[in-house]
Coordinates of C-alpha atoms and ligand atoms in Angstrom, one line a residue:
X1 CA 277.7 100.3 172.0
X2 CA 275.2 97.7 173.2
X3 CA 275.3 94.1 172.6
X4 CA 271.6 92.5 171.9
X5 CA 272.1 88.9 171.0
X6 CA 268.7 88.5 169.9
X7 CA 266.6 85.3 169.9
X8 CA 267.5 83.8 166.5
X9 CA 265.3 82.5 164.6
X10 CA 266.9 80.2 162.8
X11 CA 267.5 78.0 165.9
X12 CA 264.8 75.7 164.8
X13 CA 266.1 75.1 161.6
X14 CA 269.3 74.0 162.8
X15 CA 270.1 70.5 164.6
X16 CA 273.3 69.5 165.9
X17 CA 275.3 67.2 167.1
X18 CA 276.4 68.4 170.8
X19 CA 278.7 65.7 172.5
X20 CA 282.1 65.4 170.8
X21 CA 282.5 69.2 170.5
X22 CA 281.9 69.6 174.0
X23 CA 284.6 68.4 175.6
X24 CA 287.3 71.1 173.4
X25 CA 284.8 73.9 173.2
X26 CA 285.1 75.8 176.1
X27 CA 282.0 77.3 177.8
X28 CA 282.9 80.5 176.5
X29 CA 280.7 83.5 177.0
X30 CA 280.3 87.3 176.0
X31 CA 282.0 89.7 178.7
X32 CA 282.1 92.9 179.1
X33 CA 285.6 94.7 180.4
X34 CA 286.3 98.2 181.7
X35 CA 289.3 99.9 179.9
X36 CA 290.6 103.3 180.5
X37 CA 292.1 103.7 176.6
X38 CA 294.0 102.9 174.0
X39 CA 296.6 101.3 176.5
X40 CA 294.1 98.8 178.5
X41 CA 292.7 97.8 174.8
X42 CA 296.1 96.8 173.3
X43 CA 296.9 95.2 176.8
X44 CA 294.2 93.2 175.9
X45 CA 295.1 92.0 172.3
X46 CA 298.3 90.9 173.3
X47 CA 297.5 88.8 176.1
X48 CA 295.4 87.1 173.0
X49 CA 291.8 88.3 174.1
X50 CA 288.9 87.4 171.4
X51 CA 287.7 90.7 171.2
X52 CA 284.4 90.8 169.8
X53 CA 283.2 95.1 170.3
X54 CA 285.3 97.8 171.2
X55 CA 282.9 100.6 172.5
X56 CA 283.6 103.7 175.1
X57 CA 285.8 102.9 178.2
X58 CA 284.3 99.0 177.7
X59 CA 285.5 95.9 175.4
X60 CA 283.6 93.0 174.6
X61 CA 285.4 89.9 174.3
X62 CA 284.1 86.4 174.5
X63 CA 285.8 84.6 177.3
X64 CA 285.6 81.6 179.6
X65 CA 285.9 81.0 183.5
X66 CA 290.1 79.9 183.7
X67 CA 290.7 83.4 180.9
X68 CA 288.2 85.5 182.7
X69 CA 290.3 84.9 186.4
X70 CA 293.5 85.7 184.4
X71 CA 292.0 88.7 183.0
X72 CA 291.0 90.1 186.7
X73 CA 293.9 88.9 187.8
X74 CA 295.8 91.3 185.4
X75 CA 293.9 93.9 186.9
X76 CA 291.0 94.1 184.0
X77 CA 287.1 94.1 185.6
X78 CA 285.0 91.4 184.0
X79 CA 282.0 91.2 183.7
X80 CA 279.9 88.4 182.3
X81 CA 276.7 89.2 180.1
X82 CA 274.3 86.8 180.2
X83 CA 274.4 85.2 176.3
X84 CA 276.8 82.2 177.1
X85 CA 278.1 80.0 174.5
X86 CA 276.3 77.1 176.4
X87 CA 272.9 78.8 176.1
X88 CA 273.5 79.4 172.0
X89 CA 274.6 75.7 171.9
X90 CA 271.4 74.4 173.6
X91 CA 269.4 76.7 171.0
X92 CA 271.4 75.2 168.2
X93 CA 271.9 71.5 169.0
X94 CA 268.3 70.3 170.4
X95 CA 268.2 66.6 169.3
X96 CA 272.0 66.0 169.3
X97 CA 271.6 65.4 165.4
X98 CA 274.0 66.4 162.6
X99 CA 272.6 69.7 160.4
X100 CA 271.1 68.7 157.5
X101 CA 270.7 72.4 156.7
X102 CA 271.1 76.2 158.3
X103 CA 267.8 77.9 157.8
X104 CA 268.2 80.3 155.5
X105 CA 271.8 80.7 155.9
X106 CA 274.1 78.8 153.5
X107 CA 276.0 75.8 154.7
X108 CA 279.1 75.0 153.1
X109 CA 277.8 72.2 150.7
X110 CA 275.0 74.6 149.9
X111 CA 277.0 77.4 149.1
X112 CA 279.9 75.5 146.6
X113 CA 276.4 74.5 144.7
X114 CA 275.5 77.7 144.6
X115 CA 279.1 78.5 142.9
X116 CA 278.7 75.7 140.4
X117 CA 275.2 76.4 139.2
X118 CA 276.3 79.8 138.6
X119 CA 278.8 79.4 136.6
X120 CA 276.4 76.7 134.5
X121 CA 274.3 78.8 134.0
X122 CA 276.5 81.9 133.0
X123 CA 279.2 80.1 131.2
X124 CA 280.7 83.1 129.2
X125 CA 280.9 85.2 132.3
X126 CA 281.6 83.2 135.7
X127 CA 284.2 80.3 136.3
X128 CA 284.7 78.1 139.6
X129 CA 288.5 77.9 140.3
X130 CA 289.6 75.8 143.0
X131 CA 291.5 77.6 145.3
X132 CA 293.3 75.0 147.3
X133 CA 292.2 72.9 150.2
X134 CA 291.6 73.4 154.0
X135 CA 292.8 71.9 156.7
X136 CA 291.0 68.7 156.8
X137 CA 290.9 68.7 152.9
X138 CA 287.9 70.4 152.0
X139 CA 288.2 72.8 148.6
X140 CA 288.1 76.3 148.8
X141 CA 286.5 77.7 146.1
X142 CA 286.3 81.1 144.2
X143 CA 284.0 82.3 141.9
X144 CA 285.1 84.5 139.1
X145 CA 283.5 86.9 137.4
X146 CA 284.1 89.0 134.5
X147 CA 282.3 89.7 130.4
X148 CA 285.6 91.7 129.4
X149 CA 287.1 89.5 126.5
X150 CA 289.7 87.1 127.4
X151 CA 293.4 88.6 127.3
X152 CA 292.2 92.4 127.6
X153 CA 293.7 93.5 131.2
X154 CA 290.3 95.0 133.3
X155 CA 291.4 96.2 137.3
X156 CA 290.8 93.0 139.5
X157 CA 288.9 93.2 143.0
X158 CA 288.4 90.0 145.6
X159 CA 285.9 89.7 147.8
X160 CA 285.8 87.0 150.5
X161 CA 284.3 85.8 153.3
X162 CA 284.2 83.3 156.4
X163 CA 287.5 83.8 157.9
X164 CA 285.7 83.4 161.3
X165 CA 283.7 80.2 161.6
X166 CA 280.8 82.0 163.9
X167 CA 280.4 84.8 161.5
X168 CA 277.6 83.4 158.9
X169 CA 276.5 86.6 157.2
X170 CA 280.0 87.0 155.8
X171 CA 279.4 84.2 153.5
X172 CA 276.0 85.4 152.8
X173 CA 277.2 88.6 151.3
X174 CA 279.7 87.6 148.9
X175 CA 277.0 85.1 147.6
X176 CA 274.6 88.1 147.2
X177 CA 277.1 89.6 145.3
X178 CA 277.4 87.4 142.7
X179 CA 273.4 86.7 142.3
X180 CA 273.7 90.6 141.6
X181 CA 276.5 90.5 138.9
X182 CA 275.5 87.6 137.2
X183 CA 271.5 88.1 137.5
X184 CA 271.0 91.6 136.6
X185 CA 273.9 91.3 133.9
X186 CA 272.0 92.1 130.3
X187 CA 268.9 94.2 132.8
X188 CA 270.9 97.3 134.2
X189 CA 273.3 98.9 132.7
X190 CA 275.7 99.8 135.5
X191 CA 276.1 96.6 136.1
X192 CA 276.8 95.1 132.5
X193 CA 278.9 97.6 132.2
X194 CA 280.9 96.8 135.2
X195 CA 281.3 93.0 134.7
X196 CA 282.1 93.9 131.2
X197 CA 285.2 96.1 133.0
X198 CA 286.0 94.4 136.0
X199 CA 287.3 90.9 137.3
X200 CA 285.6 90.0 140.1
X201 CA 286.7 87.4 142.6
X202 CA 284.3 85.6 145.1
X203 CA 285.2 83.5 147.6
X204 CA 282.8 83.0 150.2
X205 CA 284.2 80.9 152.4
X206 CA 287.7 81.3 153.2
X207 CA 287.8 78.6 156.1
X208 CA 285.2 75.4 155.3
X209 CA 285.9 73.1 158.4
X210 CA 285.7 75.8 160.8
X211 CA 281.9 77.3 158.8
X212 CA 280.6 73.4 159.2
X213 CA 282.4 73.2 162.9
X214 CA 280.1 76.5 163.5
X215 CA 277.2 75.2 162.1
X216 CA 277.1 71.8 163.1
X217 CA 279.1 71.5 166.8
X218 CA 279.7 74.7 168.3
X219 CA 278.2 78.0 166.9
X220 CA 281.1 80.5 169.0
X221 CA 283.8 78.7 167.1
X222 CA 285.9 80.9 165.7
X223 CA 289.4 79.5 164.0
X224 CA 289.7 76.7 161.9
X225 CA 290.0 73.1 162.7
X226 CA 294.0 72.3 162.6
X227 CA 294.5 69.8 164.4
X228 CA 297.7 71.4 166.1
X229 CA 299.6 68.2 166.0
X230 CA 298.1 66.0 168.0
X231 CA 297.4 69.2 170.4
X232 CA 294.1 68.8 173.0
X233 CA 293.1 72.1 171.5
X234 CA 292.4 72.6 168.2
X235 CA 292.2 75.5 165.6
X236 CA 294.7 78.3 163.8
X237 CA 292.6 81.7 164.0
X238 CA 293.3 82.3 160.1
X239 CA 293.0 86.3 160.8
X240 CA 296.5 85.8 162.6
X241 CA 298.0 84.0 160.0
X242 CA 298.8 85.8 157.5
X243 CA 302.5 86.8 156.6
X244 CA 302.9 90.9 156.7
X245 CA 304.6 91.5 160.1
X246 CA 303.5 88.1 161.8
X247 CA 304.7 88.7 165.1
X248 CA 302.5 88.9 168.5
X249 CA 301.0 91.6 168.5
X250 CA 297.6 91.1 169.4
X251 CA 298.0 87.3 168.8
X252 CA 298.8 84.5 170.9
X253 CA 301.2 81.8 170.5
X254 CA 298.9 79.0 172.4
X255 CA 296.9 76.7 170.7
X256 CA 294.2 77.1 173.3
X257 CA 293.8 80.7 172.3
X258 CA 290.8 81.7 170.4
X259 CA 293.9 84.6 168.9
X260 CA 296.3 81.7 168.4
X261 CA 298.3 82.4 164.9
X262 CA 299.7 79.3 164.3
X263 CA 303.1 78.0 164.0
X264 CA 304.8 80.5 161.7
X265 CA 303.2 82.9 159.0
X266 CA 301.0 81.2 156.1
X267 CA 300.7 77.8 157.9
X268 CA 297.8 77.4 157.1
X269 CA 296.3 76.0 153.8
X270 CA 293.5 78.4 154.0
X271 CA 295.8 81.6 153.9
X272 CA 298.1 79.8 151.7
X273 CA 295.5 79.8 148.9
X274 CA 294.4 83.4 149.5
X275 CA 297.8 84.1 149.1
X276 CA 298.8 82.6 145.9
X277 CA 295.2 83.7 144.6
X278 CA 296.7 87.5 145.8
X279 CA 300.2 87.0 144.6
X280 CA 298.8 86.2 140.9
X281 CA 296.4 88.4 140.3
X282 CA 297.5 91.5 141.7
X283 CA 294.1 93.1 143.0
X284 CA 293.5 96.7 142.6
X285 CA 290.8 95.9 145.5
X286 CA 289.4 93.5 147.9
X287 CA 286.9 93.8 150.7
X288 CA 287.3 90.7 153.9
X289 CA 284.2 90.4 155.3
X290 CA 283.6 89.8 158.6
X291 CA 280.9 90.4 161.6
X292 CA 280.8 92.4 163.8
X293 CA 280.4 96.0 164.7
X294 CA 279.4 98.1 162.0
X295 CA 282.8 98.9 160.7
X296 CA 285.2 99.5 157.8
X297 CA 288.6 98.8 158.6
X298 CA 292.0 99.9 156.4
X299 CA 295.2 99.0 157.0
X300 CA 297.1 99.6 159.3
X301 CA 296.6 96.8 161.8
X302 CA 299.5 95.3 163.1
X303 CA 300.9 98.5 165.3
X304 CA 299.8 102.2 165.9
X305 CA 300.8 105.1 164.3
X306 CA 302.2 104.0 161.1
X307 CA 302.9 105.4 158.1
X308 CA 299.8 105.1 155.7
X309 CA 300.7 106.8 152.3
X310 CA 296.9 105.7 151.0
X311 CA 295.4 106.9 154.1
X312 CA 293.5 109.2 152.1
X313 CA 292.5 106.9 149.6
X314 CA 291.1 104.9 152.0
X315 CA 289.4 107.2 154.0
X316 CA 287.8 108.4 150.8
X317 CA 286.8 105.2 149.6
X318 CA 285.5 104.1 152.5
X319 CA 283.2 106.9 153.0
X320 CA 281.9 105.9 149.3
X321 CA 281.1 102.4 150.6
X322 CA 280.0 103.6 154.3
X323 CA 277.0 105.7 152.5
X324 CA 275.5 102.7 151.6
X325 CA 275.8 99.8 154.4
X326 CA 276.3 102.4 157.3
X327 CA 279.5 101.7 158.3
X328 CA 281.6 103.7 160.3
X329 CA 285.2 104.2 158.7
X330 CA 288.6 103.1 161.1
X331 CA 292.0 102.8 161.0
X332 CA 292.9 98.6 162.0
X333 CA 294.4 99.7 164.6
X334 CA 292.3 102.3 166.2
X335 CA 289.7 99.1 167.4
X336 CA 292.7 96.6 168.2
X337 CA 296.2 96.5 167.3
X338 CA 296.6 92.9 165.6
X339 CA 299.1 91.7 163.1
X340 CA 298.7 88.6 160.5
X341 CA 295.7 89.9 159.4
X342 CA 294.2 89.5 155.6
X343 CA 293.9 93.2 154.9
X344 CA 297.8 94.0 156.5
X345 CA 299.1 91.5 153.9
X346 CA 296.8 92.6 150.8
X347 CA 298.1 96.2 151.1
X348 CA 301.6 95.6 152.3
X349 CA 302.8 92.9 150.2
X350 CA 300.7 93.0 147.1
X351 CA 299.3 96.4 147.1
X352 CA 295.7 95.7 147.0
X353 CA 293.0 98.8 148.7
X354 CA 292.2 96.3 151.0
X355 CA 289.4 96.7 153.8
X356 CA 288.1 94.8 156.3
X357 CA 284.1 94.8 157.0
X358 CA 282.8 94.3 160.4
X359 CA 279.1 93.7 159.3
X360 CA 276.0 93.4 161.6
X361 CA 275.7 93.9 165.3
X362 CA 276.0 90.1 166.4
X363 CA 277.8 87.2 165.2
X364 CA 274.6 85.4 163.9
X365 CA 271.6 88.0 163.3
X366 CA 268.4 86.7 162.5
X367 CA 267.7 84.9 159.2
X368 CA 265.1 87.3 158.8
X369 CA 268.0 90.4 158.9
X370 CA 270.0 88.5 156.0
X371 CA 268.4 90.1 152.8
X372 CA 268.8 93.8 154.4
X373 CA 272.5 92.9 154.9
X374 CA 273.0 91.8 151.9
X375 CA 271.4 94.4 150.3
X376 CA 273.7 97.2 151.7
X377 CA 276.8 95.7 151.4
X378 CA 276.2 94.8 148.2
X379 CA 275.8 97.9 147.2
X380 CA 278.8 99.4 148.7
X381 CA 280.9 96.6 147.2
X382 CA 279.5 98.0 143.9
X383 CA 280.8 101.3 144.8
X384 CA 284.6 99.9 145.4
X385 CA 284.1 97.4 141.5
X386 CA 283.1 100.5 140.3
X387 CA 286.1 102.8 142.1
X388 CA 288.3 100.4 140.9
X389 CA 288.7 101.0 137.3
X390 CA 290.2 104.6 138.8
X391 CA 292.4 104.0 141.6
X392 CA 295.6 102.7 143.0
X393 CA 297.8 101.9 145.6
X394 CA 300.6 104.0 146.1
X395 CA 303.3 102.0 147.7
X396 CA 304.6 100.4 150.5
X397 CA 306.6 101.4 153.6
X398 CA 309.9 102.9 153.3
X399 CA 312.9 100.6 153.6
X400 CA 313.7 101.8 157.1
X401 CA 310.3 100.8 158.8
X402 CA 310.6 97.3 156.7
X403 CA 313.8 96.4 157.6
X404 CA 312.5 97.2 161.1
X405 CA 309.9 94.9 161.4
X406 CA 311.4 91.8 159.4
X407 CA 314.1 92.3 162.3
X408 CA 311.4 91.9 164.9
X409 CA 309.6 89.2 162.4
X410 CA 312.8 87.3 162.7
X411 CA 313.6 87.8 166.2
X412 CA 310.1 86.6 166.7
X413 CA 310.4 83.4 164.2
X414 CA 313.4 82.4 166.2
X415 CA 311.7 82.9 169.8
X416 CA 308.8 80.8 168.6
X417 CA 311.1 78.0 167.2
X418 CA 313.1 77.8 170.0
X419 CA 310.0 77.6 172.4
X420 CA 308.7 74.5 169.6
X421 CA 312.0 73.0 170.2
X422 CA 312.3 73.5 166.8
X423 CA 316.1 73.3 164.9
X424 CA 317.0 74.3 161.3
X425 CA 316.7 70.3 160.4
X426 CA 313.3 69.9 162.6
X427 CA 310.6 71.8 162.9
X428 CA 307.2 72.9 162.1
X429 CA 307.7 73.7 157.8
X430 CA 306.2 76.9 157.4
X431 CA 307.8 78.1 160.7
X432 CA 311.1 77.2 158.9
X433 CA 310.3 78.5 155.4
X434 CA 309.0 82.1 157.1
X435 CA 312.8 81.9 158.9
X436 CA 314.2 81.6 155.4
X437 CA 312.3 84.1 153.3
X438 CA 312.6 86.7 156.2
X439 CA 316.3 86.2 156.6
X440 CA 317.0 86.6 152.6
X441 CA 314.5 89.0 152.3
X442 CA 316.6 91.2 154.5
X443 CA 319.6 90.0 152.4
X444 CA 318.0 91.2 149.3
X445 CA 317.3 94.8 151.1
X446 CA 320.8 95.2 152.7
X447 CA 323.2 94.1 150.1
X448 CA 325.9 96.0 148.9
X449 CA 324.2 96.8 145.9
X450 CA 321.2 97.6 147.3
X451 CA 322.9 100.3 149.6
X452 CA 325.3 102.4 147.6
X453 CA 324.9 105.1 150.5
X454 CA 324.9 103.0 153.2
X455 CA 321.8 104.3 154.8
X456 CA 320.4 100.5 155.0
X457 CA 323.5 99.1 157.4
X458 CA 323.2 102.0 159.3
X459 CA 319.7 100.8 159.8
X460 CA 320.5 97.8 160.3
X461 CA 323.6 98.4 162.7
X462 CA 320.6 100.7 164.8
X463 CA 318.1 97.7 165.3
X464 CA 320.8 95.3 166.4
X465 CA 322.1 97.4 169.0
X466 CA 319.2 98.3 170.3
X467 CA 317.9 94.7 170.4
X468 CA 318.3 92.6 173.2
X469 CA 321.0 89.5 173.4
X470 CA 318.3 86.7 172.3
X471 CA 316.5 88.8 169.2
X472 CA 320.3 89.8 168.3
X473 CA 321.4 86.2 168.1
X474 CA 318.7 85.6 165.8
X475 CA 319.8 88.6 163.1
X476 CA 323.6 87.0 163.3
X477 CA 323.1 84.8 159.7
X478 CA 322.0 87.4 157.8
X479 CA 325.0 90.0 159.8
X480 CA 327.4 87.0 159.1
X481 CA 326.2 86.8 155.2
X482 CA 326.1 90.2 154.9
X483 CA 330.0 90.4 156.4
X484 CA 330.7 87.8 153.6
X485 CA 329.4 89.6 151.0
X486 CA 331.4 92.7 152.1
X487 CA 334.3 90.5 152.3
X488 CA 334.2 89.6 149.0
X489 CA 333.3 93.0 147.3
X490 CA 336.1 94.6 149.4
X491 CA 338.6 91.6 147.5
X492 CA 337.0 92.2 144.1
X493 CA 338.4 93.8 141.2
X494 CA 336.4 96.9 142.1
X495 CA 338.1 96.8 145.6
X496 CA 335.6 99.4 147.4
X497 CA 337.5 100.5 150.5
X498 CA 334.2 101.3 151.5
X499 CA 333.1 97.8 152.0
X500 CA 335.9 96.5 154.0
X501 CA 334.9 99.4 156.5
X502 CA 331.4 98.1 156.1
X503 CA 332.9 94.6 157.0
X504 CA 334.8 95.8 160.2
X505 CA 331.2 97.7 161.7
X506 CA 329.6 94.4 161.1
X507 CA 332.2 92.7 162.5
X508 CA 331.6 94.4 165.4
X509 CA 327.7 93.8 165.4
X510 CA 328.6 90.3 165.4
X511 CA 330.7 90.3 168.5
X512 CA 328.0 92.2 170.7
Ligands
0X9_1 O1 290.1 90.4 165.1 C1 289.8 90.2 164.0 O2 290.4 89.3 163.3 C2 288.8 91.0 163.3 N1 287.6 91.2 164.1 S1 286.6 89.9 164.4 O3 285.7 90.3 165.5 N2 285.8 89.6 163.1 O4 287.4 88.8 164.7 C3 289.3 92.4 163.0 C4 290.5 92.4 162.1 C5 290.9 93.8 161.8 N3 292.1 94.2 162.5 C6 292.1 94.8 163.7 N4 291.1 95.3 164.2 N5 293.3 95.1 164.2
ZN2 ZN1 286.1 87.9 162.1

């Protein structure tokens, strides 16, 4: 595929203010780089490259001079194209002055107005719920919709936008969407009837201070704003941030890293609140939009070849949605491996259908493409409300692969920490909270009564030999808690002979 980044239009619209960004925003550029396969393309993930297109035998990322010599000097071929992040910023930011507004494109302020008047107007159907609050306190808002009487259970579907700060349209779509559900509610019939037996949940933008940094500093921007404690580079990329088998693949652990996922899994306020937003209301659904490349994404993304038991599910509702935004329908995985992303965690830990868009064919398309873009993907989103009231989720992965990767979640946790310098009394809180859930978590899976058979220690007694000394050292509180508990089933009442055998192998774990 070819990348036009075409003369925007709304450059004129748009003033910013150019000097304080300047010195943290790199001079990043789009780059194009040869790969041989699936090999070269992971290779790239995981040294945390912002890949931007995956096309045949070449990847575009956006990069800057000090990545770019690392990137050849890992063997890749670069080579620049000639839309820089320096040229964009000169068409954005021509007076130096603060934007008062972004064209046609919403702005943050513009868009939570939007929400509100909305809701005003269509009090019986829409309400503004305050998700929680970003980074450098702004609130994160979601727009709910639904005409099915209060207390009567209708299938739930979230659509949200603006993870990426660069990627306007996202927040353009979701927006559309609710003009559509509330506007033509009472006119068309299909969609009466599917307010009437839907809840929908809007929330266009998932990540303020990064949407405003985009609009009004540095248009490439990409994460949020965290501040990184104190840390010359700023920003948590919020797709790497989510909790479902944080690790590193296709992440980075520097701050400096457009890829960097933060310091532990939900650090961020912005996830956070898409979390406990997920976590209550149990979504049959949700669509995470973001630009771009034509694409629908379904899970998996954090590794190859996994186990899928929705696969077909997905592929068939995505074909549904793909007739009518033309879309082509992937696997995660199949573009980049990446983990912490939004869909990974929708479908693995609350069972939610959950796709990722990659709309458009730039990050910022004309203002004068937004109403086409809007159009499709509205109408594909219809198709999912409307699939919604019909399908489910199957399940989630087996015990064995789980237990497998909250191993290498905790092994991972621990590296992290102990790079941070971080102890059990001090260190970063969600780093330490991620260590705790992890470790019980795996508890909760392995305990006696949880394994009548066995099968899970034998699991269990698999990973840790095969780890090496450092990840093993950081499995031995749950293999010493889990020798307790043996312990003290092997003394009860009940006396299970079993379990004192069970208590000697992990005995023996412990003394690798
Ligand atoms: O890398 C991302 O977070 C998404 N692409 S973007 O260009 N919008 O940044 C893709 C997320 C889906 N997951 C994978 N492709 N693994
Ligand atoms: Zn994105």
């Amino acid at each position: 595929m070819k990348i036009t980044l075409l003369p925007v239009l709304l450059m004129s619209l748009v003033a910013l203010v150019a000097a304080p960004a300047l010195a943290e925003a790199p001079d990043d550029y789009l780059a194009t780089v040869a790969v041989a396969g699936r090999t070269d393309v992971e290779r790239l993930a995981n040294l945390g490259v912002d890949i931007a297109e995956v096309g045949d035998g070449v990847v575009t990322i956006v990069t800057r001079p000090a990545d770019q010599a690392q990137l050849e000097a890992a063997g890749f071929a670069v080579t620049p194209t000639r839309e820089s992040a320096a040229s964009l910023r000169a068409r954005f930011a021509p007076d130096g002055k603060a934007a008062a507004d972004a064209g046609l494109y919403h702005t943050y302020a513009e868009a939570c107005a939007e929400m509100r008047d909305l809701a005003q107007a269509h009090p019986k159907l829409a309400k503004v719920e305050i998700l929680g609050k970003s980074f450098e306190g702004r609130e994160i808002l979601a727009l709910r919709i639904s005409g099915a009487p209060a207390g009567k259970k209708v299938p739930k579907v979230l659509v949200a936008g603006m993870h990426h700060a660069r990627e306007w349209m996202t927040v353009e779509v979701p927006l559309a969407l609710a003009q559509e559900l509330l506007g033509k509610y009472g006119k068309d019939e299909r969609i009466t009837r599917l307010v009437n037996e839907r809840a929908v949940h809007i929330v266009p933008i998932v990540n303020p201070d990064g949407h405003i940094w985009s609009q009004t500093q540095y248009s490439y921007w990409r994460k949020n704003r965290n501040d990184n404690n104190g840390n010359k580079a700023k920003g948590v990329d919020p797709n790497r941030n989510y909790g479902y088998q944080w690790g590193t693949v296709g992440a980075s652990t520097s701050p400096s890293s457009d890829t960097y996922h933060g310091t532990g899994p939900f650090s961020e306020p912005c996830t956070q609140a898409i979390k406990r937003l997920a976590e209550r209301e149990k979504f049959v659904a949700d669509v995470t939009i973001h630009s771009y490349g034509q694409l629908i994404l379904y899970p998996w993304s954090y590794a190859y070849n996994q186990n899928n038991p929705d696969r077909d599910l997905f592929l068939k509702l995505g074909a549904e949605m793909a007739k009518h935004n033309g879309c082509t329908v992937k696997e995660s995985c199949d573009l980049y491996p990446a983990m912490g992303d939004t869909s990974d965690f929708m479908y693995g830990q609350t069972a939610s259908l959950s796709f990722t868009y990659e709309i458009c064919r730039q990050f910022i398309p004309a203002e004068s493409e937004i109403a086409r873009f809007c159009a499709d993907n509205t109408k594909a989103l219809l198709a999912l409300i409307e699939a919604a009231g019909a399908v489910h989720a199957r399940a989630h992965p087996d015990y064995a692969t789980a237990l497998r990767f909250r191993a290498h979640q905790l092994a991972h946790l621990a590296g992290v920490a102990e790079k941070l310098g971080a102890t059990e009394a001090a260190g970063p809180k969600a780093l330490l909270s991620a260590l705790d859930e992890t470790r019980s978590a795996m508890l909760a899976e392995t305990r006696p009564a949880a394994d009548a058979a066995g099968d899970r220690l034998a699991e269990l007694s698999a990973i840790a030999r095969g780890f090496d000394p450092p990840a093993r050292a950081a499995l031995r509180p749950v293999l010493q808690e889990l020798k307790n508990a043996y312990l003290q089933e092997a003394s009860s009442a009940r006396g299970a002979k079993g379990a004192a055998e069970r208590a000697r192998t992990l005995d023996e774990l412990l003394a690798l």
